Short mmCIF file of C-alpha atoms in Angstrom, two decimals:
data_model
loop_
_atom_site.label_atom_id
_atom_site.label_comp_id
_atom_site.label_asym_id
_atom_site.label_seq_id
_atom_site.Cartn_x
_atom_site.Cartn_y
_atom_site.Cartn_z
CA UNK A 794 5.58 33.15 60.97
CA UNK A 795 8.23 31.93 62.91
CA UNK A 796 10.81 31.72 59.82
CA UNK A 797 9.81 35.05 59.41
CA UNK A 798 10.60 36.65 62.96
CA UNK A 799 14.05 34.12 62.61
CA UNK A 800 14.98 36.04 59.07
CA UNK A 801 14.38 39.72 60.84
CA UNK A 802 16.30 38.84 64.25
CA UNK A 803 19.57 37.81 61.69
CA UNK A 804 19.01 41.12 60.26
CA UNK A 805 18.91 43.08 62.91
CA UNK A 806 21.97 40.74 64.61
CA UNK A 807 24.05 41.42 61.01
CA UNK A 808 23.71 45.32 60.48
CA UNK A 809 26.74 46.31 63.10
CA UNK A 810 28.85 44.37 61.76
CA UNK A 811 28.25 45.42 58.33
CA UNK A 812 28.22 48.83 59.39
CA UNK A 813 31.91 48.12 61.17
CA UNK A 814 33.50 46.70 58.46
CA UNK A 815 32.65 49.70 55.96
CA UNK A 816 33.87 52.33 58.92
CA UNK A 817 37.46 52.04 59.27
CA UNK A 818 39.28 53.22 62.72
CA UNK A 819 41.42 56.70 62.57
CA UNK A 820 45.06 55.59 64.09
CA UNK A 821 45.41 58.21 67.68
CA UNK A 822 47.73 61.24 66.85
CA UNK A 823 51.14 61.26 68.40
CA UNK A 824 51.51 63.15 71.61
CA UNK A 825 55.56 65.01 71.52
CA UNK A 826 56.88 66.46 75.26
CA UNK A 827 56.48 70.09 75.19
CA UNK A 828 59.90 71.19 76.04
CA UNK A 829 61.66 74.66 77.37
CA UNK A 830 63.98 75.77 74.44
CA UNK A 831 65.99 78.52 74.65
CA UNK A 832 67.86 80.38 71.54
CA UNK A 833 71.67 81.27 71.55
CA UNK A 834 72.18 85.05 71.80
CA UNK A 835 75.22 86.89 71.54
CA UNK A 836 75.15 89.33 74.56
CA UNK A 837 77.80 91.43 76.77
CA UNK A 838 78.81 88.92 79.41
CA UNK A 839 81.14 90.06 82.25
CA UNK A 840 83.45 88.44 84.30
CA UNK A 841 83.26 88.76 87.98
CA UNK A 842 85.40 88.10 91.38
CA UNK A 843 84.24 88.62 94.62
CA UNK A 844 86.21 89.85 97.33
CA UNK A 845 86.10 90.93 101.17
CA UNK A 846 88.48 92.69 103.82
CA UNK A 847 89.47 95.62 105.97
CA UNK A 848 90.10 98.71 104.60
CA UNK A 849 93.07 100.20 105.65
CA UNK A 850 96.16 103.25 104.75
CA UNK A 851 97.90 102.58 101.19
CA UNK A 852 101.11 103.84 103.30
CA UNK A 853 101.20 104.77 107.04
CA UNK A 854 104.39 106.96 107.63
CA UNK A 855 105.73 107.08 111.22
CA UNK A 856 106.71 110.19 112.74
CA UNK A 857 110.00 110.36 115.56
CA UNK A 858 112.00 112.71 116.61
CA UNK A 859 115.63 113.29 115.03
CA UNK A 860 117.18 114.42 118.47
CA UNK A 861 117.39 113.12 121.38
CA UNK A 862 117.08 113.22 124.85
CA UNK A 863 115.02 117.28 124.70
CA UNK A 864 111.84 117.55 126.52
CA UNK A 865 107.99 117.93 124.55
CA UNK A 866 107.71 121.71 124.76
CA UNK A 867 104.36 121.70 122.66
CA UNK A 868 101.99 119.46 120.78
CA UNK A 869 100.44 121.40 117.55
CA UNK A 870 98.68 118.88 115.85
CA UNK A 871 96.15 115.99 117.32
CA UNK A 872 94.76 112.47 115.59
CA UNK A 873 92.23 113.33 112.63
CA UNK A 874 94.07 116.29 111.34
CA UNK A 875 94.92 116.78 108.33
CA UNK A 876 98.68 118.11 107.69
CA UNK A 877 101.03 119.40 104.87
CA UNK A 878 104.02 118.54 104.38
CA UNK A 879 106.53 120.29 106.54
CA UNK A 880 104.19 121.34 108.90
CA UNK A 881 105.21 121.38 112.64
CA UNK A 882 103.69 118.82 114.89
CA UNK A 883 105.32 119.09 117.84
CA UNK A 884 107.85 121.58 119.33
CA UNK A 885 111.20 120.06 121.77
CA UNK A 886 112.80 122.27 124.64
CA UNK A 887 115.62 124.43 123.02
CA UNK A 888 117.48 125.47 125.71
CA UNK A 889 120.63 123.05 126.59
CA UNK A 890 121.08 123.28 122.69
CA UNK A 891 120.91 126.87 122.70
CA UNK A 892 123.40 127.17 125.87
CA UNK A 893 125.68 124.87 123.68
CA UNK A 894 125.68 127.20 120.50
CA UNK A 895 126.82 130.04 122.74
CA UNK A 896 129.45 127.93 123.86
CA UNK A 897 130.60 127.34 120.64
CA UNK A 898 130.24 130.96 119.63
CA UNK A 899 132.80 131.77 121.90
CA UNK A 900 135.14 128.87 120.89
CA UNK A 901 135.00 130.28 117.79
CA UNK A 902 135.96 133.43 118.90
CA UNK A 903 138.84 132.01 121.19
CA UNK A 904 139.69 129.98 117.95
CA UNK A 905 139.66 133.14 115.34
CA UNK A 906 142.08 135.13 117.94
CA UNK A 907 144.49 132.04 117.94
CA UNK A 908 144.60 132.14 114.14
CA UNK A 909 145.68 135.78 114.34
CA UNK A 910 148.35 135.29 116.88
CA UNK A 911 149.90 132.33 115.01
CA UNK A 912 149.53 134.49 111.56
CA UNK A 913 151.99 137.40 113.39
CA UNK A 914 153.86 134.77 114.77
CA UNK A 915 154.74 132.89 111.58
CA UNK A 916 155.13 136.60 110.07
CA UNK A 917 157.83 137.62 112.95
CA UNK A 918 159.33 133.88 112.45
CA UNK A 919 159.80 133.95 108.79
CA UNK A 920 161.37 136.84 109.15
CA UNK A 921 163.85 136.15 111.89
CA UNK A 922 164.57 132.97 109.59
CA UNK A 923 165.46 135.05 106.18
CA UNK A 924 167.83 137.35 108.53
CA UNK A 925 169.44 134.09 110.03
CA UNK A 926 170.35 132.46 106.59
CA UNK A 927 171.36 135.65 105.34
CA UNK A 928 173.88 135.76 108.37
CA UNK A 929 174.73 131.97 107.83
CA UNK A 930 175.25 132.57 104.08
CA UNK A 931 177.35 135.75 104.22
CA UNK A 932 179.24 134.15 107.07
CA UNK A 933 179.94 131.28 105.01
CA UNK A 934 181.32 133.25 101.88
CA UNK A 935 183.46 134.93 104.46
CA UNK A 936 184.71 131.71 105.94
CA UNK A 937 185.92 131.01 102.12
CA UNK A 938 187.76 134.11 102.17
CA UNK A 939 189.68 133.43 105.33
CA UNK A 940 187.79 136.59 107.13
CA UNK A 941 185.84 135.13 109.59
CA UNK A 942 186.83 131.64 112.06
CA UNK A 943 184.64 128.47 111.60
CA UNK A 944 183.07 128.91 115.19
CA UNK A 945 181.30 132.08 113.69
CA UNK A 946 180.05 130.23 110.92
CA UNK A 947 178.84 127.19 112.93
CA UNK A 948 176.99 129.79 115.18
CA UNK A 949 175.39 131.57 112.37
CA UNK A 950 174.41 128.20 111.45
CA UNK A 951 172.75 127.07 114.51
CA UNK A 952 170.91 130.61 114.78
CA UNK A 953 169.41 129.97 110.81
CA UNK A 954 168.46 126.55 111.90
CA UNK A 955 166.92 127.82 115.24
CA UNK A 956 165.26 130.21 113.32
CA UNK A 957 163.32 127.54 110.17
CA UNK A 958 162.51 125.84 113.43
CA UNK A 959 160.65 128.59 114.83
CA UNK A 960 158.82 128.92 111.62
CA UNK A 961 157.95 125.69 111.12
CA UNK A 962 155.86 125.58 114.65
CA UNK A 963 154.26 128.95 113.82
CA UNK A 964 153.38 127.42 110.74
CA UNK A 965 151.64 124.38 112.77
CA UNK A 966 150.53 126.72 115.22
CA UNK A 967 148.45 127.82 112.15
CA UNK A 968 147.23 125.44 111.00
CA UNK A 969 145.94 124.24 114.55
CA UNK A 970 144.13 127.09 115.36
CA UNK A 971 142.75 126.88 111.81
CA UNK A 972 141.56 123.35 112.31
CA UNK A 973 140.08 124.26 115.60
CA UNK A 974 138.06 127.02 113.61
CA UNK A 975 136.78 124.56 111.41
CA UNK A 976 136.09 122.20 113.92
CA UNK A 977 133.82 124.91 116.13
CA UNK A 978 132.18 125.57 112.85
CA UNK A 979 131.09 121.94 112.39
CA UNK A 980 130.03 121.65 115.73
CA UNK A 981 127.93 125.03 115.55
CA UNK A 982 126.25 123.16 112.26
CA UNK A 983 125.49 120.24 114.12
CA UNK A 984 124.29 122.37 116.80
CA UNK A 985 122.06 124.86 114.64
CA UNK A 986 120.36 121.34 112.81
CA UNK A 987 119.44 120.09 115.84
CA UNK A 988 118.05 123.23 116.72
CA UNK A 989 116.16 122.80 113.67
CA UNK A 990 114.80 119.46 114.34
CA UNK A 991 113.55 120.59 117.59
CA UNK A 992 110.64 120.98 115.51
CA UNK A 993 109.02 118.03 114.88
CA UNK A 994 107.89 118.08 110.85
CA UNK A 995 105.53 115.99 109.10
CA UNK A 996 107.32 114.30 106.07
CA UNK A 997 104.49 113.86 104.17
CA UNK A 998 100.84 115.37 103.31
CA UNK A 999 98.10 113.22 104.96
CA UNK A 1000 95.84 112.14 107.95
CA UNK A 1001 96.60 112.05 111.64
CA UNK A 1002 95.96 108.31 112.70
CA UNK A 1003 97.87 108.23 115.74
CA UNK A 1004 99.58 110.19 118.39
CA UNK A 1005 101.63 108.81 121.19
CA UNK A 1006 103.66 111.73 122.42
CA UNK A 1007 102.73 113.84 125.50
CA UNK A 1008 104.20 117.42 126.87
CA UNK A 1009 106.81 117.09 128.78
CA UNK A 1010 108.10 113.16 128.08
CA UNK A 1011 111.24 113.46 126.62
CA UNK A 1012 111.59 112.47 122.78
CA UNK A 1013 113.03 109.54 122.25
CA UNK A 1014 113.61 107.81 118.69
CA UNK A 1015 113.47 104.37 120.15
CA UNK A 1016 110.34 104.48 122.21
CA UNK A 1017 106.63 104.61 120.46
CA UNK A 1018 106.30 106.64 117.24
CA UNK A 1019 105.32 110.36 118.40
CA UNK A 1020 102.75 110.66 115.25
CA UNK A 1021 101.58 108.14 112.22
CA UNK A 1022 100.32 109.45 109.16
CA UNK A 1023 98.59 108.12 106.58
CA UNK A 1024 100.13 109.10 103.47
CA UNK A 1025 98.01 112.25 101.50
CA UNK A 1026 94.87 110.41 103.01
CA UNK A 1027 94.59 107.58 100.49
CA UNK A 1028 92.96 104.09 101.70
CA UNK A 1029 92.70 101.02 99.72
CA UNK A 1030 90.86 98.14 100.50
CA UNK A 1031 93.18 94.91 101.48
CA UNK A 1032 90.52 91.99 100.25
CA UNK A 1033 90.85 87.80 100.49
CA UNK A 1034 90.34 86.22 97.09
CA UNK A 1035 89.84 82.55 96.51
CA UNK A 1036 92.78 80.72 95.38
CA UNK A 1037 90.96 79.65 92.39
CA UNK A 1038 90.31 83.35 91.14
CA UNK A 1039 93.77 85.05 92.01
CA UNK A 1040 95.59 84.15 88.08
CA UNK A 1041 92.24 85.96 86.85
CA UNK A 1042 92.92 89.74 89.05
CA UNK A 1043 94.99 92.24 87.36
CA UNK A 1044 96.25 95.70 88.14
CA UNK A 1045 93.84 98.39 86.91
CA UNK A 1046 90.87 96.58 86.78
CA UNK A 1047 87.77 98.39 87.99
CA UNK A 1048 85.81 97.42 91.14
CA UNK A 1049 82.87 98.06 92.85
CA UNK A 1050 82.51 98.64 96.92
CA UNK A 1051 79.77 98.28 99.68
CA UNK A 1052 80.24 99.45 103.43
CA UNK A 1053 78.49 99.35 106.35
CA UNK A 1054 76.58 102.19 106.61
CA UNK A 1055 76.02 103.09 102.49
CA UNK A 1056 73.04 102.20 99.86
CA UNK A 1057 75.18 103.41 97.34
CA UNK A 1058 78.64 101.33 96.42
CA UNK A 1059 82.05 102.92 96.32
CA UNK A 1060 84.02 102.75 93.46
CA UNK A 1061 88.09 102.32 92.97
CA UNK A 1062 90.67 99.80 91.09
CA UNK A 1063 92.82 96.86 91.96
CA UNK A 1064 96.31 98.67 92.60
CA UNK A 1065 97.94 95.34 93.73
CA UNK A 1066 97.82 91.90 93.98
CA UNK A 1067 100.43 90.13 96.19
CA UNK A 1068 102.28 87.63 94.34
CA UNK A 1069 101.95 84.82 97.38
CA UNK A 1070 98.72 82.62 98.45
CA UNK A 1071 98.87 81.66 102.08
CA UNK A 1072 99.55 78.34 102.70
CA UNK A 1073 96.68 77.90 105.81
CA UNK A 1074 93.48 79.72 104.36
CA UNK A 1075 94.60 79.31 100.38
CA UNK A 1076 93.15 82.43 100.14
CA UNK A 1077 95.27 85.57 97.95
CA UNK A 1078 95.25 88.86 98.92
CA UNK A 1079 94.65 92.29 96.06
CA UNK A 1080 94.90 95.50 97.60
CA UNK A 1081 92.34 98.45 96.40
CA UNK A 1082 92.32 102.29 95.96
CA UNK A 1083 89.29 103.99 96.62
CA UNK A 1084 88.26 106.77 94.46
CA UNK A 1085 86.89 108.70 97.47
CA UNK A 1086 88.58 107.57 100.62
CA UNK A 1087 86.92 110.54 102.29
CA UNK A 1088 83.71 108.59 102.26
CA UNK A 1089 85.17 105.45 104.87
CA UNK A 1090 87.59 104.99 107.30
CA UNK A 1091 90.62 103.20 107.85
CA UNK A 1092 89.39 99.63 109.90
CA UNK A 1093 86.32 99.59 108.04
CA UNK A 1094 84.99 96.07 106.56
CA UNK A 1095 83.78 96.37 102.69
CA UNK A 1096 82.72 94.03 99.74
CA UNK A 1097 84.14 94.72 96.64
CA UNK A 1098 82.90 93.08 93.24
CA UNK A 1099 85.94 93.17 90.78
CA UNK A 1100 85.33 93.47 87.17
CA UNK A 1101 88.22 90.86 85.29
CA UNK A 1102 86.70 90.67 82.19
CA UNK A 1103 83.43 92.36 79.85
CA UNK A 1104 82.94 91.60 76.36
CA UNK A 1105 79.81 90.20 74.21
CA UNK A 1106 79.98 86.52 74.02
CA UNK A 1107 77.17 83.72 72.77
CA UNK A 1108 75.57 82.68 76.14
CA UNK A 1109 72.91 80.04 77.08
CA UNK A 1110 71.06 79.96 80.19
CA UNK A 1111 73.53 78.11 82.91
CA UNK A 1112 70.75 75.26 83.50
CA UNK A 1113 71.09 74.42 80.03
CA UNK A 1114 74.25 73.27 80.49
CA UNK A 1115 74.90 69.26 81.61
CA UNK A 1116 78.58 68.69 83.11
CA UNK A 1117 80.16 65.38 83.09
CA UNK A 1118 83.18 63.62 83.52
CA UNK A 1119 83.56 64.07 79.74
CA UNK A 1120 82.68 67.54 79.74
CA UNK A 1121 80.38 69.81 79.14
CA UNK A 1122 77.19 69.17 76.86
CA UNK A 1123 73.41 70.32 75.41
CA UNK A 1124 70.52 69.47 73.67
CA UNK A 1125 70.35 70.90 70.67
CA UNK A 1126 66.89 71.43 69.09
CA UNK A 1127 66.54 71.26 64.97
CA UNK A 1128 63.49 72.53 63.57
CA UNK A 1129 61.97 69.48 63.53
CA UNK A 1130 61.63 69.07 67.16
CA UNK A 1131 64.88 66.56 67.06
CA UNK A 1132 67.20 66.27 69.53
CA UNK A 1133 71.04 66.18 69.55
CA UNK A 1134 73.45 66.30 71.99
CA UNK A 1135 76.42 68.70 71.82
CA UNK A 1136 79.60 69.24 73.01
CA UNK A 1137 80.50 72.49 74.33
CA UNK A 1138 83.45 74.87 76.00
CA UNK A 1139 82.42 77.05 78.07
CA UNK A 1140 84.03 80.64 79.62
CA UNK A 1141 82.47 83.08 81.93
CA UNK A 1142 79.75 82.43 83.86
CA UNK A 1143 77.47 85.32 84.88
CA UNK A 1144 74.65 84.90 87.14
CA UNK A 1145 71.90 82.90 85.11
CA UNK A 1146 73.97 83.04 81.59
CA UNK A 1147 77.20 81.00 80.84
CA UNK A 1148 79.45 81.90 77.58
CA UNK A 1149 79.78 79.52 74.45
CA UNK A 1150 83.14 79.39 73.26
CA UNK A 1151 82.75 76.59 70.97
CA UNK A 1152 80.25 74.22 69.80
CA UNK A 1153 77.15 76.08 68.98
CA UNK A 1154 76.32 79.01 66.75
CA UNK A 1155 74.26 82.21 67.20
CA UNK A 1156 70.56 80.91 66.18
CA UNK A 1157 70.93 77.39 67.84
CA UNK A 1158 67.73 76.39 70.05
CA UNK A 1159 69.33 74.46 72.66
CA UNK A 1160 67.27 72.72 76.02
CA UNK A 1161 66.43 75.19 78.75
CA UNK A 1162 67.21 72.80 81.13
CA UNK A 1163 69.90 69.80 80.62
CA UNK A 1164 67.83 67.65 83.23
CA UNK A 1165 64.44 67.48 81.68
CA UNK A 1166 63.63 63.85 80.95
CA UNK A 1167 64.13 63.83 77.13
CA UNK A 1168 67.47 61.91 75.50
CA UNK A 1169 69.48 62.69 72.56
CA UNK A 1170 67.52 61.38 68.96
CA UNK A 1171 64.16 62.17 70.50
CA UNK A 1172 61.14 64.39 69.10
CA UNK A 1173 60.35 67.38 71.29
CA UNK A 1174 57.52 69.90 70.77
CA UNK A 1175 59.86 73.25 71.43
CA UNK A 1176 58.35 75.56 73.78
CA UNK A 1177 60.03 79.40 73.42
CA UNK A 1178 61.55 80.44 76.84
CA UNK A 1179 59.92 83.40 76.79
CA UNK A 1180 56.99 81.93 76.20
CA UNK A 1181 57.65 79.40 78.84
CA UNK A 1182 58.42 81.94 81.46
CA UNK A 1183 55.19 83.78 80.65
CA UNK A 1184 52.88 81.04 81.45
CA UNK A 1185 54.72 80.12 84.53
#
């Protein structure tokens, strides 16, 4: 009995084992990193430069009087008008000038009744002198002859001589009174122009921005400018650029504005940008036309977003995107799930997306992210962006 109960307890003891050696154990799968992949897309990328100032007149034109020392009769135009050109904006006294241009008047007058009398003059004296040399000559043939003595010849000599004398000084009389003529006449021009410029003109279409002058100060051209103008109204926006972006502005480029005080942004164009950097800030300087200047004023601070560059580009999200001291890099993903690292040369960045110049092709599946903890010649288990950025 007890060899018996001894047989079944080996039995019993045997039958796992048996069992274990005819089941065989299934090796455990191998787990890959579910990565973030993202594809490379050609889309329109745009380059973009950011900008702040004043806003201020494309050309402020100052205003002064062209005469001096004449009293502010009148004021006809006040800051915030709008003028034309050639419109009067202020009106100086007329009355010394106006006493002077009668004066002149009569000069001329005194002058043109001078002229006559030296015209008669020279008349009577030219004709005294043909009578003398007459005399002279036919006293000299007679002389020849024997007829007449040499004392009447030397006296008809002296009278002809007397007599081109006399019409030599009418002659300069003459021309004296003729010069004063035409010297009254220049003087009544100068007089009648600043007649003119007793009223004060605008030189230019535009805006009223300042006004200094007052009735009854007297106009002066080197005191404060009477009026200042902006030129036909236009503003532009004078904005500070970073040193770095100032090679990338160019005239004509389009821009886009915000003020205080609008939802909506302005629009306009770079018209300028000043060839210098300033030494202190290192900061450039691009000037800006507004489309509609009506819509701000002149002192007003604005943000403008400059458009340098749009075109469509291969992009990859700007986290994918590792930077080094040897340049920039990313993960590329094959469809196996292995990794490689790539070189790349990047160009614009905008916002989330940075452009592929070289290095990749449109297609690639490249690393969302270039700091997830995965390594070049690893296995990933690629996760679609989209797809990532839905579960999240």
């Amino acid at each position: 009995m007890k060899t018996l109960l001894s047989l079944v307890l080996a039995a019993a003891l045997a039958a796992p084992a048996v069992a274990q050696e005819a089941a065989p154990v299934a090796p455990a799968p191998v787990v890959l990193p579910a990565i973030s992949v993202a594809p490379v897309t050609s889309a329109p990328i745009t380059d973009r430069i950011f900008a702040s100032g004043l806003i201020g007149p494309v050309e402020e034109i100052v205003v002064q009087p062209q005469i001096e020392g004449q009293a502010i009769d009148a004021l006809l135009a006040d800051i915030g008008d709008r003028v034309e050109k050639d419109q009067v904006l202020a009106q100086l006294s007329k009355t010394s000038l106006l006493l002077r241009q009668t004066q002149l008047e009569a000069s001329a007058a005194s002058a043109s009744a001078a002229l006559a009398q030296g015209q008669a003059q020279l008349v009577e004296a030219r004709a005294a002198a043909d009578e003398a040399v007459r005399v002279r000559d036919r006293a000299r043939s007679l002389r020849d002859n024997g007829a007449v003595s040499q004392a009447a010849l030397d006296q008809a000599t002296s009278a002809a001589t007397s007599a081109l004398a006399r019409v030599t000084a009418a002659e300069q009389g003459v021309q004296a009174a003729q010069a004063q003529i035409a010297l009254t006449v220049a003087q009544t021009a100068d007089v009648e122009l600043s007649l003119a410029r007793t009223s004060v003109k605008a030189p230019v279409a535009g805006e009223i921005i300042t006004r200094n002058a007052s009735v009854g100060a007297i106009a002066t051209a080197g005191g404060p400018s009477m009026f200042v103008i902006i030129r036909d109204g236009l503003l532009e926006l004078r904005a500070d650029v970073a040193e770095r972006d100032v090679l990338r502005l160019a005239v004509g480029q389009k821009v886009s504005l915000r003020v205080v005080g609008r939802d909506d942004p302005l629009t306009g164009e770079v018209r300028l940008v000043e060839p210098t950097v300033d030494t202190v800030t290192r900061l450039g300087r691009v000037r800006i036309t507004l489309d509609d200047p009506g819509l701000v004023r002149s002192g007003m601070f604005a943000e403008a977003e400059i458009l340098a560059a749009a075109r469509d580009a291969l992009t990859v999200p700007v986290a994918a995107v590792q930077l080094t001291a040897k340049g920039a890099s990313v993960l590329r993903v094959d469809a196996d799930g292995l990794l490689t690292r790539v070189a790349v040369t990047t160009g614009i960045r905008d916002r989330g997306n940075i452009e592929i110049l070289t290095g990749l092709a449109a297609g690639d599946n490249i690393v969302s992210r270039a700091g997830a903890f995965v390594r070049e010649g690893e296995r990933i288990n690629p996760i679609a962006q989209a797809a990532a950025d839905v579960s999240n």
